[in-house]
Coordinates of C-alpha atoms in Angstrom, one line a residue:
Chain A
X27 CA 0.0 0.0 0.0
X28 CA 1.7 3.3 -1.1
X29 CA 1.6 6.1 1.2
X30 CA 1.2 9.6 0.2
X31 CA -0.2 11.5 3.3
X32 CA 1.8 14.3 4.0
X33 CA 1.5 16.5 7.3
X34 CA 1.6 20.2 7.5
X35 CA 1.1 22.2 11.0
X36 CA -3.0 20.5 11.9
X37 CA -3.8 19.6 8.2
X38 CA -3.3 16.3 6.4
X39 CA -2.9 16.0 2.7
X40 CA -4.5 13.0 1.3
X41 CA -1.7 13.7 -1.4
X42 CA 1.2 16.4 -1.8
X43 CA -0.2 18.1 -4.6
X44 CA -2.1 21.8 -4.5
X45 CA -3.7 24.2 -6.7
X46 CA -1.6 27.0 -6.3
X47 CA -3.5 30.7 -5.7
X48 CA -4.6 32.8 -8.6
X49 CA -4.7 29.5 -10.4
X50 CA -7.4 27.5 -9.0
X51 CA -10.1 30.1 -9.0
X52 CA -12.3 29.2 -5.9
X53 CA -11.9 25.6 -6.3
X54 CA -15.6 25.4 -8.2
X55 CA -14.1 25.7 -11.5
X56 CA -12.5 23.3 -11.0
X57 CA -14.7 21.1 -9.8
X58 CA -16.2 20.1 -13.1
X59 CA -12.7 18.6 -14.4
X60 CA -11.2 16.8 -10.9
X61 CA -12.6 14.7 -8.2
X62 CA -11.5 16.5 -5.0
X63 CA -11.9 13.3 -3.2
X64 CA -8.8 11.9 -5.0
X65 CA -6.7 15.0 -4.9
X66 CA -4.8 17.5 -2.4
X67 CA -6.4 20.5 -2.4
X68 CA -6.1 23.9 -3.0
X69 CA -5.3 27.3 -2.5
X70 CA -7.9 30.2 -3.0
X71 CA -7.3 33.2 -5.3
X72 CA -5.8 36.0 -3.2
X73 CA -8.7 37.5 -0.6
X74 CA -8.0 41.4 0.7
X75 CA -9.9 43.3 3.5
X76 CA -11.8 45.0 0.6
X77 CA -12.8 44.4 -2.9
X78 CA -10.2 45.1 -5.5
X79 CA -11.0 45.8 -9.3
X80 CA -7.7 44.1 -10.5
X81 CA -5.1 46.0 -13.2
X82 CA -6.2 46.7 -16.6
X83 CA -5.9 44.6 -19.6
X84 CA -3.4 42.8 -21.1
X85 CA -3.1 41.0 -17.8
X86 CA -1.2 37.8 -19.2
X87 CA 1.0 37.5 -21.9
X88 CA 2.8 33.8 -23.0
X89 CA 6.8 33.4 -22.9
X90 CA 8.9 31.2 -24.3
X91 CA 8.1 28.1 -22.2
X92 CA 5.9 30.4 -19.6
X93 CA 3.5 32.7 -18.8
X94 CA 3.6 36.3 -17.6
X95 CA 0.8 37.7 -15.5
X96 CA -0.4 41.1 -14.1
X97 CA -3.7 40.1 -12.8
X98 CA -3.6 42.5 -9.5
X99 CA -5.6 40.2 -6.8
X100 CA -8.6 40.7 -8.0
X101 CA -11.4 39.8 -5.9
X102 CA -14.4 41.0 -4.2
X103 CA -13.6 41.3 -0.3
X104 CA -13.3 39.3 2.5
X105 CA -17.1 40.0 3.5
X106 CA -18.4 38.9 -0.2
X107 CA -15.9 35.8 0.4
X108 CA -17.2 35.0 3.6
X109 CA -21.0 35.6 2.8
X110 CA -20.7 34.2 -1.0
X111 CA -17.9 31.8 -1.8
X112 CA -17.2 30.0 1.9
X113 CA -20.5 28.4 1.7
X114 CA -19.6 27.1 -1.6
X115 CA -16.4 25.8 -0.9
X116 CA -17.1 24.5 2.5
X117 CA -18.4 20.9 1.8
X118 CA -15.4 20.5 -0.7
X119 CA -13.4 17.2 0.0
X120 CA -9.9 18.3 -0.5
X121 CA -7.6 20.7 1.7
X122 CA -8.2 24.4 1.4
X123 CA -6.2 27.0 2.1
X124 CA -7.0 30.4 2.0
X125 CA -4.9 33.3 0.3
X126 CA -4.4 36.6 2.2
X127 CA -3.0 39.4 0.5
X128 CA -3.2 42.7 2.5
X129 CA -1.9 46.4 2.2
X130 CA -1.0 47.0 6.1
X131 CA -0.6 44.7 8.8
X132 CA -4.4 45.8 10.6
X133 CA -5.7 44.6 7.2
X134 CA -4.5 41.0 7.8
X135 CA -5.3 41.3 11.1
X136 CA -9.2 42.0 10.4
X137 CA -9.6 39.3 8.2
X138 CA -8.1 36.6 10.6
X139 CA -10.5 38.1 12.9
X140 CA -13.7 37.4 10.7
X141 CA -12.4 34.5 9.3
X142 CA -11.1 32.7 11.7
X143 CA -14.6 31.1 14.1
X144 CA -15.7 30.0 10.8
X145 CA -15.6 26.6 9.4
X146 CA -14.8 25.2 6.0
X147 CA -11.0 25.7 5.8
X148 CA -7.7 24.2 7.1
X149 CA -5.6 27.4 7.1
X150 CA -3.9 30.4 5.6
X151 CA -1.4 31.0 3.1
X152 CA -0.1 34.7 4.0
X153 CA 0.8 36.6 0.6
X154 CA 3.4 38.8 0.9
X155 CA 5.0 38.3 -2.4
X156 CA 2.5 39.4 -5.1
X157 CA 4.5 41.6 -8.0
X158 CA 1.6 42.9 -9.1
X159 CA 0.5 45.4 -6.9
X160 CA 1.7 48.7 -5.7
X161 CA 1.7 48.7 -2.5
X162 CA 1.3 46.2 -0.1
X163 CA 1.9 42.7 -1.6
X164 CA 5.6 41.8 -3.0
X165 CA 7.0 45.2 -1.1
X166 CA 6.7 43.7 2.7
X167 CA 9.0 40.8 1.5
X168 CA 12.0 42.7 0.2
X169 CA 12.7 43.4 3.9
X170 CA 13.2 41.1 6.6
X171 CA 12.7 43.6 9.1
X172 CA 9.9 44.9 7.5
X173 CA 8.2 41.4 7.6
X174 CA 9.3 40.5 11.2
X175 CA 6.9 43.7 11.9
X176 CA 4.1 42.5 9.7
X177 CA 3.8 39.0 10.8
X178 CA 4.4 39.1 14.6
X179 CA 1.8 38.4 16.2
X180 CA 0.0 36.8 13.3
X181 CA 0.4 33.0 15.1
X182 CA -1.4 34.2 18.2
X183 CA -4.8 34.7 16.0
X184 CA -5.3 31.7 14.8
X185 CA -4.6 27.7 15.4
X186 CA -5.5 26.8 11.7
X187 CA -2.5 25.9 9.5
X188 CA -0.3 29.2 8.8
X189 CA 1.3 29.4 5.5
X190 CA 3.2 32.1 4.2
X191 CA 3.8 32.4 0.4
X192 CA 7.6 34.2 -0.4
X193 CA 8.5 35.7 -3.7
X194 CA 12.3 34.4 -5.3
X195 CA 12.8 38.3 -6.2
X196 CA 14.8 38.9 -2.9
X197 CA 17.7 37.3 -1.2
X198 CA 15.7 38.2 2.5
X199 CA 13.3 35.5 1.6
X200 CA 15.2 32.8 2.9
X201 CA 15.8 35.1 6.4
X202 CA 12.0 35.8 6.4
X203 CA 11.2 31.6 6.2
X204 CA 13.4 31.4 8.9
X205 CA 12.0 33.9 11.2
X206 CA 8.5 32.6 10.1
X207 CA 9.7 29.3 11.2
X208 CA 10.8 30.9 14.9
X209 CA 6.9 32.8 14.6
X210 CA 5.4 29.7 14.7
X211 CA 4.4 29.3 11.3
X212 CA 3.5 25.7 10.0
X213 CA 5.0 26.6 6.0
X214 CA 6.5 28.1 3.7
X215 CA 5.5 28.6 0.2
X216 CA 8.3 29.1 -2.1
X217 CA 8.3 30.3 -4.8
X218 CA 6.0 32.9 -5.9
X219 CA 6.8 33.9 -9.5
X220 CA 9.9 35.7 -10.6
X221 CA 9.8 39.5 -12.0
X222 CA 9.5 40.0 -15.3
X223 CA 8.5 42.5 -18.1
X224 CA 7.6 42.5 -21.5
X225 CA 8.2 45.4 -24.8
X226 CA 6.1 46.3 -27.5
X227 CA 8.7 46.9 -30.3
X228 CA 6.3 48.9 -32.3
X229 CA 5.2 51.3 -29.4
X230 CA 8.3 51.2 -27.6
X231 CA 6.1 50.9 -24.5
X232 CA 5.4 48.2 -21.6
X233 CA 3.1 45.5 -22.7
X234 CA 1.7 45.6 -18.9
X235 CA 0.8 49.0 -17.9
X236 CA 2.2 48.5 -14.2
X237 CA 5.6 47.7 -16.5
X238 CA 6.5 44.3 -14.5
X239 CA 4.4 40.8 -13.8
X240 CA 4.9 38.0 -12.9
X241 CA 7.1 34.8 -14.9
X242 CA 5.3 31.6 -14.0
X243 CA 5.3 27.9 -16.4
X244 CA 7.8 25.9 -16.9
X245 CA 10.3 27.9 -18.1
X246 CA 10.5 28.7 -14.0
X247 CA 11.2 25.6 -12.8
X248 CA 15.0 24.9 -12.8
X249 CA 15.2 28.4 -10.5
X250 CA 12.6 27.8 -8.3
X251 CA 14.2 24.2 -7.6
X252 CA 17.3 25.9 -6.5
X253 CA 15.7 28.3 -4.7
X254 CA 13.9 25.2 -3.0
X255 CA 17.1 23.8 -2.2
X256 CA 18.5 26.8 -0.6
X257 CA 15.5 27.1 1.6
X258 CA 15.3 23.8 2.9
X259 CA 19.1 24.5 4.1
X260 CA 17.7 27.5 6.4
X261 CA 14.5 26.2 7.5
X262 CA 12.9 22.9 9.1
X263 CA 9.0 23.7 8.6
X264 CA 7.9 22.3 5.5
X265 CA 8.4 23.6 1.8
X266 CA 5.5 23.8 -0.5
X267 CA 7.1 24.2 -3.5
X268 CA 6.0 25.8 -6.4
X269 CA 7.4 26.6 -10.1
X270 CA 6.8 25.3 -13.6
X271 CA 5.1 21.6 -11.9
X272 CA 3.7 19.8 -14.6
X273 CA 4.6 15.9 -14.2
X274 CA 4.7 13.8 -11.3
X275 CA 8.1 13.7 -11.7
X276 CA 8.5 17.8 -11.5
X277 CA 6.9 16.5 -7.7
X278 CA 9.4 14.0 -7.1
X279 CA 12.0 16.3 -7.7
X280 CA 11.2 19.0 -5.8
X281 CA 10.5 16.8 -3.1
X282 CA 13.6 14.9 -3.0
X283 CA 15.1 18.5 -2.3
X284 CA 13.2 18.6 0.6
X285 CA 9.6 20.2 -0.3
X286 CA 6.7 18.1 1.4
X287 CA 4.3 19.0 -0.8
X288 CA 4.1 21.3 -4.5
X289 CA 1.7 23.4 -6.0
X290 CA 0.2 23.2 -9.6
X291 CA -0.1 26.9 -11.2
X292 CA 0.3 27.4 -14.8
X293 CA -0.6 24.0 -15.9
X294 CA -4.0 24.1 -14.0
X295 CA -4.4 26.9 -16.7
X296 CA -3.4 24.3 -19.7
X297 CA -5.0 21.5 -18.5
X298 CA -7.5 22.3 -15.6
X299 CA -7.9 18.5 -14.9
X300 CA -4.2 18.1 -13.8
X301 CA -4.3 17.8 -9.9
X302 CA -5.9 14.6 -10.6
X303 CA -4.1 13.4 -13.2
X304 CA -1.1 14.0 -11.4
X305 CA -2.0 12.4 -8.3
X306 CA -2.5 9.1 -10.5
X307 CA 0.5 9.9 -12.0
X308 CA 2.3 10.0 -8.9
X309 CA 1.3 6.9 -7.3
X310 CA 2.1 5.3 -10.5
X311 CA 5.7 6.3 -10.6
X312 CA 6.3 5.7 -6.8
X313 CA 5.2 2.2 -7.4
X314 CA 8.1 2.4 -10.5
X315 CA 10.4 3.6 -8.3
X316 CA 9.6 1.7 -5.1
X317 CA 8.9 4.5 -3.2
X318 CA 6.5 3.2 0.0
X319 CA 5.5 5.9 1.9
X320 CA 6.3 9.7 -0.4
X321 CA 8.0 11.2 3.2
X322 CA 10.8 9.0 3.0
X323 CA 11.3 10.9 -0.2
X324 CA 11.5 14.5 1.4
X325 CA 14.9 15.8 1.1
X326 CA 16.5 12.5 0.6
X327 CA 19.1 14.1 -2.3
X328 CA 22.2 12.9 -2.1
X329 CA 24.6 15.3 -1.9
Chain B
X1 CA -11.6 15.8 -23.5
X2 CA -10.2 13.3 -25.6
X3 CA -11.0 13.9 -29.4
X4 CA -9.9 13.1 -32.8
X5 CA -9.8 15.3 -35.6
X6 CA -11.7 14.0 -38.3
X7 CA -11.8 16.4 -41.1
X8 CA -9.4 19.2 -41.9
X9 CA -10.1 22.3 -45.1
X10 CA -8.3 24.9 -45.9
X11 CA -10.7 26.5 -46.9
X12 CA -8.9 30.1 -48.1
X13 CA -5.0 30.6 -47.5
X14 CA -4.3 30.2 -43.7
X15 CA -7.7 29.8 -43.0
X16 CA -9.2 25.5 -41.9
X17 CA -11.9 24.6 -41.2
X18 CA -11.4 21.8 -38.4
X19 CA -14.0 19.3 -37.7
X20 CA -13.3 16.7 -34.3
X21 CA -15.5 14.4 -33.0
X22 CA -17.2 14.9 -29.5
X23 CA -18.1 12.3 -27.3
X24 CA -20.1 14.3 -24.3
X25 CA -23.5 15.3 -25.0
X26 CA -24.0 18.6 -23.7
X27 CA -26.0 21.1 -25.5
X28 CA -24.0 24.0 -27.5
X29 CA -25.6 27.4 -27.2
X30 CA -24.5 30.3 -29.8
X31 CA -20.8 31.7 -28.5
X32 CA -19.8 29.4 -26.8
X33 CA -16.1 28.2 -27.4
X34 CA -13.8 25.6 -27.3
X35 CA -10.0 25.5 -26.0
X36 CA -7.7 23.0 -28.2
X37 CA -4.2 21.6 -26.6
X38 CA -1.6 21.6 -29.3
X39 CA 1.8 20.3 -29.6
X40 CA 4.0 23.3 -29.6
X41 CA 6.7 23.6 -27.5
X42 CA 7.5 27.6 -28.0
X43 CA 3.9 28.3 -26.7
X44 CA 2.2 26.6 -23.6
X45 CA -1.5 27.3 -23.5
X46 CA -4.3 26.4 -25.3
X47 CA -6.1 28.0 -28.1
X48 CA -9.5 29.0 -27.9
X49 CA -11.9 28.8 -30.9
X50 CA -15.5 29.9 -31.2
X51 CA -17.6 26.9 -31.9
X52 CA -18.7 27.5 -35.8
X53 CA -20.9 24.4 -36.0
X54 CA -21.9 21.3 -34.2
X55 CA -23.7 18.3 -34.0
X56 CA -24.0 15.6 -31.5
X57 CA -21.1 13.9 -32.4
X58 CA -18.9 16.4 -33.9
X59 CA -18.1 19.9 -33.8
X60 CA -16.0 22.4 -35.9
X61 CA -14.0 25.1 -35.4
X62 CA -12.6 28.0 -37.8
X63 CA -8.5 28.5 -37.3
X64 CA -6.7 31.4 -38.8
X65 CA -3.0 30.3 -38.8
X66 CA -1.2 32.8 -37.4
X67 CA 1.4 32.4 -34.4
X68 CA 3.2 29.1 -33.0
X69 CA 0.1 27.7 -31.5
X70 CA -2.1 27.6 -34.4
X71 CA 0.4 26.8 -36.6
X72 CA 0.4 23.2 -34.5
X73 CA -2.9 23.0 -35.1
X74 CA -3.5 23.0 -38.2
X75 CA -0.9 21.2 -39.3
X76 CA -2.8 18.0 -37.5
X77 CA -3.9 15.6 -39.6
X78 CA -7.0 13.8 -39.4
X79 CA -7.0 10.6 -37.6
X80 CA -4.9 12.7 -34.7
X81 CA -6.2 12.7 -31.5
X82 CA -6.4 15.8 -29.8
X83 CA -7.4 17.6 -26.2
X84 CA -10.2 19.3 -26.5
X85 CA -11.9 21.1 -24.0
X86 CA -15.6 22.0 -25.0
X87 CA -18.3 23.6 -24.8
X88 CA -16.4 26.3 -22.9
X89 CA -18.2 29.7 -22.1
X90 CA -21.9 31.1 -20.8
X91 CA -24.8 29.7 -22.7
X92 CA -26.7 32.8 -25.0
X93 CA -30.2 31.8 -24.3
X94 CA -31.8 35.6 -24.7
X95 CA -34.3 35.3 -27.4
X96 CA -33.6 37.1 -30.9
X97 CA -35.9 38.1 -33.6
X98 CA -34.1 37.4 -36.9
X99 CA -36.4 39.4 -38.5
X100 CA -35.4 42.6 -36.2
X101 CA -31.3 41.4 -35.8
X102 CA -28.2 42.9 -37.8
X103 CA -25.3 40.4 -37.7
X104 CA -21.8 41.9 -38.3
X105 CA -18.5 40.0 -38.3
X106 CA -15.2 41.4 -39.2
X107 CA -12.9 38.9 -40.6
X108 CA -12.1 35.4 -38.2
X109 CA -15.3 37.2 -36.4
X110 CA -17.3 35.1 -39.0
X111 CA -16.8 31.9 -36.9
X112 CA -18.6 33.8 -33.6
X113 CA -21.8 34.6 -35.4
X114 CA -22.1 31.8 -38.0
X115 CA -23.5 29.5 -34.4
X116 CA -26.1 32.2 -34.2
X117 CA -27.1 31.8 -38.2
X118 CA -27.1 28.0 -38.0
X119 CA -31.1 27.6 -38.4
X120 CA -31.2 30.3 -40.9
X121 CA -29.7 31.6 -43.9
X122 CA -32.2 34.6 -44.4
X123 CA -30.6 37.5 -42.5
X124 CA -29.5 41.0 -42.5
X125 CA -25.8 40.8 -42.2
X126 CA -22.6 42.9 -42.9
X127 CA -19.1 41.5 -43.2
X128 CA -15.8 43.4 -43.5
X129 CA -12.7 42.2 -43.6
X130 CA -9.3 44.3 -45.0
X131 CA -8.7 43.3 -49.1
X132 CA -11.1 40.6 -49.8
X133 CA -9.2 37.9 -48.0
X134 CA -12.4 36.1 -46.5
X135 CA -14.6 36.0 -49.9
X136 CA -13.7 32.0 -50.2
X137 CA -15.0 31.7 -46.5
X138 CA -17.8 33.7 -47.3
X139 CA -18.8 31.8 -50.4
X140 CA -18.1 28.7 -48.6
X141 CA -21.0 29.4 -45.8
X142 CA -23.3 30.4 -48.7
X143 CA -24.4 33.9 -46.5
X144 CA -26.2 36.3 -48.1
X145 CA -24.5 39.7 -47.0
X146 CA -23.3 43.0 -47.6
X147 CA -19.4 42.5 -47.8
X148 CA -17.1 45.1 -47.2
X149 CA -13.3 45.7 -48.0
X150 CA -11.4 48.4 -46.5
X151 CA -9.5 48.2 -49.9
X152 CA -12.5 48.2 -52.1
X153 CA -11.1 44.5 -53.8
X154 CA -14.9 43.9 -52.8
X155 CA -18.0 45.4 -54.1
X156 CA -18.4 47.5 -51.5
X157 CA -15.5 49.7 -50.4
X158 CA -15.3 51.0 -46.4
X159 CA -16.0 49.5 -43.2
X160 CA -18.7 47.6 -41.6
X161 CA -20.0 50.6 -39.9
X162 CA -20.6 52.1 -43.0
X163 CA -23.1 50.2 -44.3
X164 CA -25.1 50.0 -41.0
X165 CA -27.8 52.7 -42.0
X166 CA -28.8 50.2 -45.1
X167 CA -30.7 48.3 -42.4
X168 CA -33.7 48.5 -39.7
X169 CA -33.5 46.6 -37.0
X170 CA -33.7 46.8 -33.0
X171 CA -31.0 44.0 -32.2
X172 CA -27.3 43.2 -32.9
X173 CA -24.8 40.8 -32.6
X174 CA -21.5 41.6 -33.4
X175 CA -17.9 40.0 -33.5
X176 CA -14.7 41.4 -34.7
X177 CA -12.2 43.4 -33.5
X178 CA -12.4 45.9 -30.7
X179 CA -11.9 48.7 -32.8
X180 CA -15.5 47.3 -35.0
X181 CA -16.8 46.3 -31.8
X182 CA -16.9 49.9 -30.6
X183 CA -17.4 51.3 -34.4
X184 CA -20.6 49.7 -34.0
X185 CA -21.9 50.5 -30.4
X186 CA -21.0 54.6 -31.8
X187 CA -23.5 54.1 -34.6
X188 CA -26.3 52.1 -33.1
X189 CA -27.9 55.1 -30.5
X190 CA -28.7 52.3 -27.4
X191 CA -30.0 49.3 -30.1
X192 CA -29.7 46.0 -28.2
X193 CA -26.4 44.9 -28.8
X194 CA -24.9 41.3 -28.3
X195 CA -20.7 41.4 -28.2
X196 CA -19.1 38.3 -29.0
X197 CA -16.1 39.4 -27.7
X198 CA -12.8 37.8 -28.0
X199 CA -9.8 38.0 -26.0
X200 CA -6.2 36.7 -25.1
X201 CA -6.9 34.0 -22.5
X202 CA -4.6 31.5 -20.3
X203 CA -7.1 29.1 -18.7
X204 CA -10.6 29.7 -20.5
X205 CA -12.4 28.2 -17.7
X206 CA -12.6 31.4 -14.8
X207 CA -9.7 30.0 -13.2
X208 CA -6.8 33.1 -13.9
X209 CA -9.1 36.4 -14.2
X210 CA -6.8 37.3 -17.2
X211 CA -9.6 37.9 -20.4
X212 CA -11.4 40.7 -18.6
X213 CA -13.2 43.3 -20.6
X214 CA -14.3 46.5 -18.7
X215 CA -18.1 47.8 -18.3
X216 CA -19.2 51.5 -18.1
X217 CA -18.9 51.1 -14.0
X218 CA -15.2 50.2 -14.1
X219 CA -16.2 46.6 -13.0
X220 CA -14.7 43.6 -15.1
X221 CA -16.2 40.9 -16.9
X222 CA -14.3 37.4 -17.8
X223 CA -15.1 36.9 -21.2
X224 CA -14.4 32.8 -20.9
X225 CA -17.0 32.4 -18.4
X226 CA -19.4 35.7 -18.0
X227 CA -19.2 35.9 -21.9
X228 CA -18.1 35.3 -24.3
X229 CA -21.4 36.9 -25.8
X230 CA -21.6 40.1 -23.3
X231 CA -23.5 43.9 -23.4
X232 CA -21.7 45.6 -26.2
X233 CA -23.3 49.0 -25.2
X234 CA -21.2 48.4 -21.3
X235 CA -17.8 47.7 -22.9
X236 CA -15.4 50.1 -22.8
X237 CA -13.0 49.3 -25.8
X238 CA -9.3 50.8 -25.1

């Protein structure tokens, strides 16, 4: 019998693979192409204290091999969430997280605070890596003092799995896991995507009118595996790794290098049905490999 | 969606018509779309395709070749199996008078509103594309229309939006580019007006929020899954 359960801070993951945020929608889409009983779970757009309209159009543009984004957390609020989507997502049977993505540290601390009594969740993933707004977002992680004021305290709020998701743009990212770790926090997502642009050789102008956004796909994931691997040498709270995963054996690596569980993002976008799929896939190819039980896999590279 | 291309035409240069089989059953309402996987490394995400015709067991799309992705496409052959996601998009189920509607399409537009023509041939509509590139297509649906060329290789030289006044009418449907997409909502004083609207997307499913259009209130719409068929009086076209 092959074992794939995976534990991070309270929550158990019937398998180590998640819809990543901004990716997954609110889990309803989709619903219509996965089971949810056969796969990890996911990870809820990004939710703010009020509603934000996102950036303007283009918002995504395709690389070579990946996809740049400027979607600009879009959503409708944390009381439109609460009153609208929870009760949809509640009865889901997979793992959800829920994205936070805040623009001062009273923000986060409100929507813990009307989130938190509430049932129909296993936990937060604390966003303070998105390149895609102005303030706020990807701006509190390029300083690890500036994070160590943002988050303390966070722990004391809430008992549910804490997550916080870091962006690869800055070297204090690995400091920040680690004083996350000493907060108390149960993970760390890593990475977010890397900062990129675009030019319109005609115009001579940005394609994105906030000029950067966000480099996800696969043309990510050799850096973000790196980046994996130096954060598993600072931290010992689990990794949930993210960048370019589209094969089970994207997972396998990543976890060999010491992530316990990885998120899906751009191919979710390709093929929507892919967190099963690869959860088949990746029992499959432990039972090639003879791997028993996947946490015998987590950091196990040989170096 | 598993399918397999059955039938490919080129029907003018650059332009197929693609037919693949379908195996689920679900009803196809005018607009909606379908998203096609293809083979090219370069280029990760799917293509989407407005659904041009259907029938229980197949359905067709119309592909202009023009970057990496639709070049992989079309250069399937038949008997090649292909992942197909379908129908994508919000069912159209307002009810139109064809009596009282004014189709317009601007060039690959055609393939929008030829799902709204499928029960009739007898309608008032105006098609525009640059230098008479489309007339093969247009011949090939048999549609009766006023055809425009901004080059005047047609018989009628100008825009779409010129030739609006020719008709009476209370509704239209309209899909082209954004430019004739606004064109039109400037020369129709408030008529009902249908969009088809078509836009770069990653996911096609509401998953990624990136094919928004923008309404008159500053609020956005997704056009893969609160369109594609949306209020073309509300857009604002950038």
């Amino acid at each position: 019998m092959i074992k794939t359960h995976i534990r991070i801070g309270k929550t158990i993951l019937k398998k180590p693979i998640l819809g990543a945020s901004g990716c997954s929608g609110w889990g309803n889409e989709l619903l219509r192409f996965n089971d949810f009983s056969k796969i990890g779970g996911f990870v809820t757009k990004s939710i703010t204290l009020n509603e934000k309209k996102g950036n303007e159009m283009p918002r995504i543009m395709e690389t070579y091999g990946g996809l740049l984004n400027s979607i600009g957390l879009e959503n409708r609020g944390v009381d439109y969430f609460i009153k609208n989507i929870l009760p949809e997502i509640k009865d889901m049977e997979c793992v959800k997280f829920l994205n936070l993505a805040f623009f001062e540290k009273s923000e986060l601390e409100k929507m813990i605070a009307m989130l938190d009594s509430r049932e129909g969740f296993d936990g937060y993933e604390i966003n303070i890596s998105c390149p895609n707004v102005a303030h706020g977002g990807i701006s509190f992680n390029s300083s690890a003092a500036d994070a160590t004021s943002l988050l303390s305290g966070v722990r004391k709020m809430t008992e549910k799995t804490l997550l916080l998701k870091l962006s690869p743009a800055f070297e204090d990212s690995f400091e920040i896991g680690r004083i996350a770790e000493d907060m108390g926090f149960d993970g760390i997502t890593f990475t977010n995507t890397y900062i990129g642009t675009a030019v319109d050789v005609k115009s001579r102008s940005f394609v994105f009118k906030n000029k950067q956004a966000g480099l996800s796909g696969p043309a990510i994931k050799p850096l973000s595996l790196m980046n994996v691997h130096k954060m598993r040498k600072k931290i010992s709270i689990p990794i949930i790794a993210a960048g370019g995963v589209r094969t089970a054996d994207d997972v396998l690596e990543y976890m060999i290098l010491g992530a316990s569980a990885v998120q899906v993002g751009t191919q979710l976008l390709v093929r929507p049905s892919v967190l099963e799929e690869l959860c088949v896939e990746l029992e499959e190819r432990m039972k090639d490999l003879k791997i028993e039980d996947i946490n015998e896999l987590i950091g196990s590279i040989k170096e | 969606m598993s399918a397999t291309l059955l039938d490919k035409k080129e029907i003018s240069e650059n332009i197929f018509l693609m037919t693949f089989s379908r195996s689920d059953k679900s009803l196809i309402y005018p607009g909606q779309f379908l998203s096609i996987l293809h083979s090219s490394k370069e280029k990760i995400l799917r293509r989407p395709f407005s659904i041009f015709s259907c029938s229980e067991d197949k359905v067709s799309v119309l592909v202009k070749r023009i970057g990496g992705g639709t070049t992989a496409i079309t250069q399937m052959q038949a008997g090649e199996s292909a992942d197909i996601l379908c129908p994508l998009g919000k069912p159209f189920e307002e009810k139109i008078d064809f009596t009282r509607t004014l189709f317009i399409a601007g060039g690959i537009g055609i393939a929008g509103i030829n799902s709204f023509i499928r029960e009739t041939k007898q309608i008032k509509m105006i098609f525009g594309d640059r230098e008479g590139e489309f007339g093969k297509v247009i011949d090939f649906l048999g549609i009766e229309c006023i055809y425009a060329s901004e080059s005047g290789l047609n018989k009628r030289k100008g825009r779409v939006t010129d030739f609006i006044g020719e008709f009476d009418f209370d509704t239209v449907v309209a899909c082209g580019p954004k430019q004739m997409l606004r064109g039109v909502k400037e020369r129709i004083n408030g008529k009902r007006y249908f969009a088809v609207c078509e836009e770069i997307m990653a996911c096609g499913v509401g998953l990624c929020n990136g094919c928004m259009v923008k309404y008159d209130d500053n609020t956005f719409r997704k056009v893969c899954t609160d369109g594609p068929v949306l209020d073309g009086n509300r857009i604002v076209y950038d």
